[in-house]
Amino acid sequence: PQAERETKIEPNRIGDHLGGETMTTVQGVMSFHPRSIPAPLPHSVNVTVPPQLLLTPRAAQNLGMAFHELATNSMKYGALSIPFGKVNVAWERWIDAAGEERVRLRWKESVGPTSKPTRKGFGTVVLERITPDSLLGVAHLDWDTEGVVWEIEGPLAQWTQGPI
């Protein structure tokens, strides 16, 4: 078994911990958080977000907190708690009726246990309020028959700078 990496960061200094870069990718955020892609189960997490989607520091920090929460709970109670469980992280981009570019990111667990929590804790606040509010978006957290589904959407300009 591989030893778990321990990484501590100061929330307002995430750029320094990403090699001094001011922007990173969704894959970079997920790999930066050791629990986001568990070492024994890398095949269980499929990320289909284009590598050219460069996140702003605010988006990286807040999505990083959300991915950490989702991955930790998945390894304790969800799809990543069993050898054959799966997580798919995908995105969708479109232009709304007002001509604004929008983006939606979706974390979906499958082939795992489904147990809706009996209470709402800080993690739920991170997923339903803190992350979407910080990106001027909306989020939905749900438990379907296969596991947790978390979707967040908002204006692309709040997530990234420049064309993708």
PDB file of N, CA, C and O in Angstrom, residues 116-146:
ATOM      1  N   LYS A 116     -27.735   8.492   1.903  1.00  0.00           N
ATOM      2  CA  LYS A 116     -27.927   9.921   2.085  1.00  0.00           C
ATOM      3  C   LYS A 116     -27.682  10.241   3.556  1.00  0.00           C
ATOM      4  O   LYS A 116     -28.167   9.533   4.442  1.00  0.00           O
ATOM      5  N   PRO A 117     -26.909  11.304   3.827  1.00  0.00           N
ATOM      6  CA  PRO A 117     -26.631  11.627   5.232  1.00  0.00           C
ATOM      7  C   PRO A 117     -27.903  11.988   5.989  1.00  0.00           C
ATOM      8  O   PRO A 117     -28.864  12.491   5.411  1.00  0.00           O
ATOM      9  N   THR A 118     -27.879  11.726   7.261  1.00  0.00           N
ATOM     10  CA  THR A 118     -29.041  12.020   8.098  1.00  0.00           C
ATOM     11  C   THR A 118     -29.045  13.469   8.574  1.00  0.00           C
ATOM     12  O   THR A 118     -30.042  13.955   9.053  1.00  0.00           O
ATOM     13  N   ARG A 119     -27.906  14.149   8.440  1.00  0.00           N
ATOM     14  CA  ARG A 119     -27.832  15.564   8.816  1.00  0.00           C
ATOM     15  C   ARG A 119     -26.965  16.303   7.808  1.00  0.00           C
ATOM     16  O   ARG A 119     -26.185  15.704   7.087  1.00  0.00           O
ATOM     17  N   LYS A 120     -27.113  17.614   7.783  1.00  0.00           N
ATOM     18  CA  LYS A 120     -26.298  18.449   6.906  1.00  0.00           C
ATOM     19  C   LYS A 120     -25.201  19.090   7.733  1.00  0.00           C
ATOM     20  O   LYS A 120     -25.472  19.756   8.722  1.00  0.00           O
ATOM     21  N   GLY A 121     -23.953  18.885   7.306  1.00  0.00           N
ATOM     22  CA  GLY A 121     -22.813  19.447   8.015  1.00  0.00           C
ATOM     23  C   GLY A 121     -22.117  20.504   7.184  1.00  0.00           C
ATOM     24  O   GLY A 121     -22.640  21.006   6.185  1.00  0.00           O
ATOM     25  N   PHE A 122     -20.889  20.827   7.584  1.00  0.00           N
ATOM     26  CA  PHE A 122     -20.128  21.862   6.901  1.00  0.00           C
ATOM     27  C   PHE A 122     -19.855  21.496   5.447  1.00  0.00           C
ATOM     28  O   PHE A 122     -19.849  22.359   4.574  1.00  0.00           O
ATOM     29  N   GLY A 123     -19.634  20.219   5.158  1.00  0.00           N
ATOM     30  CA  GLY A 123     -19.391  19.794   3.781  1.00  0.00           C
ATOM     31  C   GLY A 123     -20.541  20.140   2.861  1.00  0.00           C
ATOM     32  O   GLY A 123     -20.342  20.562   1.716  1.00  0.00           O
ATOM     33  N   THR A 124     -21.759  19.971   3.346  1.00  0.00           N
ATOM     34  CA  THR A 124     -22.933  20.335   2.553  1.00  0.00           C
ATOM     35  C   THR A 124     -22.951  21.831   2.291  1.00  0.00           C
ATOM     36  O   THR A 124     -23.270  22.276   1.188  1.00  0.00           O
ATOM     37  N   VAL A 125     -22.575  22.615   3.281  1.00  0.00           N
ATOM     38  CA  VAL A 125     -22.503  24.075   3.116  1.00  0.00           C
ATOM     39  C   VAL A 125     -21.466  24.428   2.047  1.00  0.00           C
ATOM     40  O   VAL A 125     -21.702  25.287   1.193  1.00  0.00           O
ATOM     41  N   VAL A 126     -20.308  23.751   2.057  1.00  0.00           N
ATOM     42  CA  VAL A 126     -19.276  23.987   1.043  1.00  0.00           C
ATOM     43  C   VAL A 126     -19.838  23.700  -0.349  1.00  0.00           C
ATOM     44  O   VAL A 126     -19.664  24.492  -1.278  1.00  0.00           O
ATOM     45  N   LEU A 127     -20.532  22.580  -0.496  1.00  0.00           N
ATOM     46  CA  LEU A 127     -21.014  22.149  -1.807  1.00  0.00           C
ATOM     47  C   LEU A 127     -22.234  22.929  -2.289  1.00  0.00           C
ATOM     48  O   LEU A 127     -22.358  23.184  -3.489  1.00  0.00           O
ATOM     49  N   GLU A 128     -23.120  23.280  -1.381  1.00  0.00           N
ATOM     50  CA  GLU A 128     -24.367  23.923  -1.799  1.00  0.00           C
ATOM     51  C   GLU A 128     -24.323  25.452  -1.742  1.00  0.00           C
ATOM     52  O   GLU A 128     -25.111  26.100  -2.431  1.00  0.00           O
ATOM     53  N   ARG A 129     -23.419  26.033  -0.931  1.00  0.00           N
ATOM     54  CA  ARG A 129     -23.427  27.492  -0.796  1.00  0.00           C
ATOM     55  C   ARG A 129     -22.078  28.156  -1.050  1.00  0.00           C
ATOM     56  O   ARG A 129     -21.989  29.076  -1.850  1.00  0.00           O
ATOM     57  N   ILE A 130     -21.026  27.726  -0.351  1.00  0.00           N
ATOM     58  CA  ILE A 130     -19.754  28.445  -0.428  1.00  0.00           C
ATOM     59  C   ILE A 130     -19.170  28.403  -1.837  1.00  0.00           C
ATOM     60  O   ILE A 130     -18.826  29.442  -2.419  1.00  0.00           O
ATOM     61  N   THR A 131     -19.035  27.204  -2.410  1.00  0.00           N
ATOM     62  CA  THR A 131     -18.431  27.088  -3.741  1.00  0.00           C
ATOM     63  C   THR A 131     -19.266  27.800  -4.806  1.00  0.00           C
ATOM     64  O   THR A 131     -18.723  28.613  -5.551  1.00  0.00           O
ATOM     65  N   PRO A 132     -20.580  27.541  -4.895  1.00  0.00           N
ATOM     66  CA  PRO A 132     -21.335  28.250  -5.939  1.00  0.00           C
ATOM     67  C   PRO A 132     -21.379  29.766  -5.723  1.00  0.00           C
ATOM     68  O   PRO A 132     -21.267  30.526  -6.685  1.00  0.00           O
ATOM     69  N   ASP A 133     -21.511  30.208  -4.487  1.00  0.00           N
ATOM     70  CA  ASP A 133     -21.545  31.653  -4.235  1.00  0.00           C
ATOM     71  C   ASP A 133     -20.248  32.323  -4.660  1.00  0.00           C
ATOM     72  O   ASP A 133     -20.251  33.420  -5.207  1.00  0.00           O
ATOM     73  N   SER A 134     -19.122  31.658  -4.408  1.00  0.00           N
ATOM     74  CA  SER A 134     -17.825  32.249  -4.751  1.00  0.00           C
ATOM     75  C   SER A 134     -17.640  32.373  -6.262  1.00  0.00           C
ATOM     76  O   SER A 134     -16.858  33.204  -6.729  1.00  0.00           O
ATOM     77  N   LEU A 135     -18.350  31.549  -7.039  1.00  0.00           N
ATOM     78  CA  LEU A 135     -18.224  31.559  -8.495  1.00  0.00           C
ATOM     79  C   LEU A 135     -19.459  32.150  -9.175  1.00  0.00           C
ATOM     80  O   LEU A 135     -19.649  31.985 -10.378  1.00  0.00           O
ATOM     81  N   LEU A 136     -20.299  32.840  -8.387  1.00  0.00           N
ATOM     82  CA  LEU A 136     -21.536  33.458  -8.881  1.00  0.00           C
ATOM     83  C   LEU A 136     -22.405  32.462  -9.639  1.00  0.00           C
ATOM     84  O   LEU A 136     -22.977  32.763 -10.679  1.00  0.00           O
ATOM     85  N   GLY A 137     -22.479  31.241  -9.090  1.00  0.00           N
ATOM     86  CA  GLY A 137     -23.234  30.176  -9.744  1.00  0.00           C
ATOM     87  C   GLY A 137     -24.251  29.538  -8.832  1.00  0.00           C
ATOM     88  O   GLY A 137     -24.590  30.073  -7.773  1.00  0.00           O
ATOM     89  N   VAL A 138     -24.726  28.388  -9.251  1.00  0.00           N
ATOM     90  CA  VAL A 138     -25.661  27.587  -8.467  1.00  0.00           C
ATOM     91  C   VAL A 138     -25.165  26.152  -8.460  1.00  0.00           C
ATOM     92  O   VAL A 138     -24.473  25.721  -9.377  1.00  0.00           O
ATOM     93  N   ALA A 139     -25.524  25.426  -7.421  1.00  0.00           N
ATOM     94  CA  ALA A 139     -25.119  24.026  -7.316  1.00  0.00           C
ATOM     95  C   ALA A 139     -26.284  23.191  -6.813  1.00  0.00           C
ATOM     96  O   ALA A 139     -27.180  23.704  -6.126  1.00  0.00           O
ATOM     97  N   HIS A 140     -26.241  21.922  -7.161  1.00  0.00           N
ATOM     98  CA  HIS A 140     -27.246  20.960  -6.723  1.00  0.00           C
ATOM     99  C   HIS A 140     -26.519  19.716  -6.243  1.00  0.00           C
ATOM    100  O   HIS A 140     -25.653  19.185  -6.940  1.00  0.00           O
ATOM    101  N   LEU A 141     -26.886  19.249  -5.064  1.00  0.00           N
ATOM    102  CA  LEU A 141     -26.324  18.038  -4.476  1.00  0.00           C
ATOM    103  C   LEU A 141     -27.465  17.054  -4.311  1.00  0.00           C
ATOM    104  O   LEU A 141     -28.496  17.392  -3.728  1.00  0.00           O
ATOM    105  N   ASP A 142     -27.281  15.840  -4.839  1.00  0.00           N
ATOM    106  CA  ASP A 142     -28.359  14.860  -4.794  1.00  0.00           C
ATOM    107  C   ASP A 142     -27.770  13.465  -4.666  1.00  0.00           C
ATOM    108  O   ASP A 142     -26.599  13.240  -4.937  1.00  0.00           O
ATOM    109  N   TRP A 143     -28.577  12.538  -4.250  1.00  0.00           N
ATOM    110  CA  TRP A 143     -28.213  11.125  -4.161  1.00  0.00           C
ATOM    111  C   TRP A 143     -29.178  10.366  -5.045  1.00  0.00           C
ATOM    112  O   TRP A 143     -30.363  10.292  -4.752  1.00  0.00           O
ATOM    113  N   ASP A 144     -28.676   9.817  -6.167  1.00  0.00           N
ATOM    114  CA  ASP A 144     -29.550   8.997  -6.997  1.00  0.00           C
ATOM    115  C   ASP A 144     -29.325   7.535  -6.631  1.00  0.00           C
ATOM    116  O   ASP A 144     -28.662   7.227  -5.649  1.00  0.00           O
ATOM    117  N   THR A 145     -29.846   6.625  -7.414  1.00  0.00           N
ATOM    118  CA  THR A 145     -29.763   5.204  -7.071  1.00  0.00           C
ATOM    119  C   THR A 145     -28.345   4.655  -7.116  1.00  0.00           C
ATOM    120  O   THR A 145     -28.079   3.608  -6.546  1.00  0.00           O
ATOM    121  N   GLU A 146     -27.414   5.363  -7.779  1.00  0.00           N
ATOM    122  CA  GLU A 146     -26.040   4.880  -7.882  1.00  0.00           C
ATOM    123  C   GLU A 146     -25.052   5.626  -7.007  1.00  0.00           C
ATOM    124  O   GLU A 146     -23.916   5.209  -6.878  1.00  0.00           O
TER     125      GLU A 146
END
